[in-house]
Amino acid sequence: MKRLVFFLLIIGLVVSAFGQQVPEYRFASGSWAFTGPRLYQNDARAPLAKVNFRVPQSGPMIYEFNARYESGAEDGHGGFGIHLFADTAYNAVSWGAGKSYLLWLNYDENPLRNSGIPAGLSAQVYKSTSNSSMTLVDTVDLNEFAYLLTDANLSQPVPVKIWMDGSSGEVRVYDPTDPALDYYFYFYVDPKDVPLRGDWVALRTNGLKLSFGLGL
């Protein structure tokens, strides 16, 4: 199994200290910048903020990083997520990210009617077929965990750990409060897509200022 901690590859301080070559990354939309060891998206109004990282992916992969809320949810809406196994990178505003799958964490007090998105806290899986086309594959209501959205908790980095097998489409998202637990699920993968392979990961936000860092 390949273990991917992709922020380790791109943080300038790590590169400077160990003399490694910086892999390709592209700030595609939004307002991104490194401050010390963290990557910040600083535009709370950006609905489709995105940064692309060149990361070869095939078979089982592990993605680990942490996310910290900075501001922007005062209007009752915001979200962030990660495109995995993307075949291309588009260095501008886009809805999708080539052929890829998007895992998304969402908070919306007033979602659009008939969108299939529950009010409050939820998670979605989207299949992206182009930079302008995505379809909703699955959605999970997470409002039983909404009590965790306190000022104290939001001020701390939240660990994110995702295991995905490009050979089968199996995904495991680990419990951020207990790394020994995981939410285990499959989502539908078109037989024509298997095995999934990709050269890019795209991290994105919607209506939030967030920062990201290494590790759990």
XYZ file of C-alpha atoms in Angstrom:
216
model
C 0.000 0.000 0.000
C 1.246 3.435 -0.893
C 1.060 5.942 1.924
C 0.483 9.508 0.818
C 0.899 12.460 3.122
C 0.832 15.004 0.354
C 1.430 18.122 2.403
C 4.817 16.719 3.417
C 5.810 16.978 -0.230
C 4.870 20.601 -0.801
C 5.530 22.585 2.363
C 8.453 24.876 1.596
C 10.051 24.536 5.024
C 10.359 20.788 4.589
C 11.795 21.180 1.115
C 14.308 23.766 2.302
C 15.414 21.644 5.223
C 15.930 18.444 3.261
C 16.808 19.782 -0.163
C 13.959 17.975 -1.902
C 12.450 19.144 -5.157
C 9.062 20.845 -4.857
C 6.424 18.782 -6.676
C 4.124 20.667 -8.996
C 1.206 22.465 -7.392
C -1.149 25.098 -8.735
C -3.249 27.650 -6.873
C -6.167 27.506 -9.292
C -8.834 29.715 -7.651
C -9.399 31.432 -4.326
C -6.644 33.086 -2.288
C -4.068 30.480 -1.234
C -0.783 31.075 0.569
C 1.671 29.241 2.804
C 2.244 30.808 6.231
C 4.895 28.852 8.078
C 3.977 25.167 7.941
C 0.292 25.744 7.075
C -1.546 26.336 3.818
C -4.308 28.967 4.037
C -7.294 29.675 1.815
C -8.021 33.292 2.749
C -11.091 34.236 0.697
C -14.328 33.476 2.567
C -16.383 34.579 -0.450
C -14.774 32.152 -2.908
C -17.381 29.489 -3.801
C -14.994 27.281 -5.805
C -11.549 27.780 -4.264
C -9.149 25.079 -5.424
C -5.486 24.074 -5.325
C -4.122 21.220 -7.462
C -1.255 18.892 -6.507
C 0.493 16.520 -8.893
C 0.294 13.151 -7.102
C 0.465 9.809 -8.971
C -2.277 7.512 -7.623
C -3.251 3.896 -8.229
C -4.427 1.021 -6.071
C -4.807 1.601 -2.294
C -3.908 5.096 -1.094
C -3.947 6.870 2.278
C -4.478 10.637 2.498
C -3.736 12.382 5.810
C -3.849 16.047 6.743
C -5.632 18.360 9.145
C -8.037 21.212 8.521
C -8.722 24.196 10.762
C -11.645 26.583 10.453
C -10.585 30.235 10.248
C -13.840 32.088 9.422
C -16.651 32.406 6.918
C -19.525 30.266 8.209
C -21.344 33.199 9.773
C -23.827 33.083 6.870
C -24.776 29.496 7.718
C -23.000 27.890 4.790
C -19.575 26.456 3.952
C -17.720 23.316 3.037
C -14.469 21.731 1.963
C -13.328 18.549 0.295
C -10.788 16.734 -1.807
C -10.835 15.377 -5.366
C -9.056 12.020 -5.573
C -7.697 10.137 -8.588
C -8.078 13.160 -10.875
C -6.724 12.617 -14.386
C -6.148 16.314 -15.157
C -5.697 19.656 -13.405
C -7.485 22.797 -14.542
C -5.736 25.926 -13.334
C -8.820 28.133 -13.055
C -12.288 28.184 -11.484
C -14.168 24.955 -12.161
C -17.076 22.953 -10.766
C -15.511 19.541 -11.347
C -11.921 18.318 -11.624
C -11.553 16.200 -14.737
C -12.346 12.553 -14.129
C -12.200 12.144 -10.349
C -14.198 11.554 -7.183
C -14.875 14.361 -4.705
C -15.305 13.647 -0.980
C -17.039 16.663 0.543
C -17.915 17.867 4.065
C -20.767 20.366 4.020
C -22.588 22.710 6.380
C -25.659 24.421 4.991
C -28.558 25.700 7.067
C -30.697 26.291 3.963
C -29.731 23.928 1.136
C -31.389 24.233 -2.246
C -34.697 22.404 -2.528
C -34.516 19.047 -4.321
C -30.714 19.120 -4.117
C -30.597 15.907 -2.085
C -28.445 17.699 0.530
C -29.826 17.666 4.110
C -29.900 20.857 6.142
C -27.087 21.206 8.651
C -23.979 19.012 8.699
C -23.552 16.361 6.013
C -21.049 14.621 3.747
C -21.240 13.888 0.029
C -19.469 11.858 -2.633
C -19.540 13.252 -6.172
C -18.348 11.738 -9.420
C -16.648 14.327 -11.606
C -16.623 13.585 -15.329
C -15.198 16.917 -16.508
C -14.295 20.366 -15.205
C -17.934 21.426 -15.630
C -19.864 18.252 -14.781
C -20.349 16.406 -11.486
C -23.085 14.083 -10.243
C -24.026 13.273 -6.648
C -23.240 9.634 -5.841
C -24.084 9.514 -2.141
C -24.915 11.768 0.796
C -24.737 11.135 4.540
C -26.557 13.130 7.216
C -24.067 14.008 9.990
C -26.292 16.147 12.197
C -25.860 13.743 15.099
C -22.302 15.130 15.260
C -23.258 18.806 14.879
C -22.864 19.305 18.635
C -19.100 19.092 18.058
C -19.155 22.377 16.101
C -18.252 24.530 19.102
C -15.967 27.567 19.094
C -13.381 25.615 21.081
C -13.378 22.672 18.681
C -13.403 24.834 15.559
C -10.289 26.652 16.741
C -8.317 23.380 16.686
C -7.031 21.457 13.646
C -9.350 18.559 12.800
C -7.537 15.404 11.609
C -8.587 13.985 8.249
C -7.621 10.441 7.241
C -9.016 8.812 4.105
C -8.222 5.377 2.701
C -9.256 4.727 -0.891
C -8.601 1.745 -3.133
C -8.543 2.706 -6.787
C -8.876 -0.958 -7.751
C -12.328 -1.348 -6.202
C -13.662 2.114 -5.361
C -13.734 1.264 -1.663
C -13.377 4.243 0.678
C -12.806 4.448 4.428
C -13.055 7.779 6.242
C -11.638 7.583 9.739
C -13.328 9.049 12.805
C -11.521 12.317 13.676
C -12.305 11.824 17.366
C -10.889 8.271 17.496
C -8.343 7.133 14.875
C -9.095 3.505 15.747
C -12.547 3.881 14.179
C -13.539 4.394 10.583
C -16.706 4.902 8.572
C -16.548 2.100 6.032
C -18.451 2.368 2.774
C -18.383 1.621 -0.918
C -19.588 4.018 -3.532
C -20.582 3.037 -7.030
C -17.777 2.976 -9.564
C -18.632 2.497 -13.215
C -16.931 -0.718 -14.417
C -15.349 1.341 -17.183
C -13.562 3.389 -14.500
C -11.844 0.447 -12.798
C -9.030 0.494 -12.007
C -8.941 4.166 -11.100
C -5.696 5.969 -11.777
C -4.882 9.641 -11.483
C -2.050 12.126 -11.442
C -3.696 14.907 -9.430
C -5.341 15.675 -6.098
C -7.431 18.847 -5.789
C -8.176 20.385 -2.395
C -11.068 22.845 -2.386
C -13.249 25.037 -0.180
C -16.614 26.750 -0.566
C -17.430 29.963 1.300
C -14.887 29.417 4.064
C -11.465 30.518 5.190
C -9.596 27.356 6.164
C -6.020 26.335 6.848
C -4.439 22.941 6.275
C -1.449 21.158 7.731
C 0.381 17.865 7.969
C -0.551 14.847 9.982
C -3.241 13.736 12.381
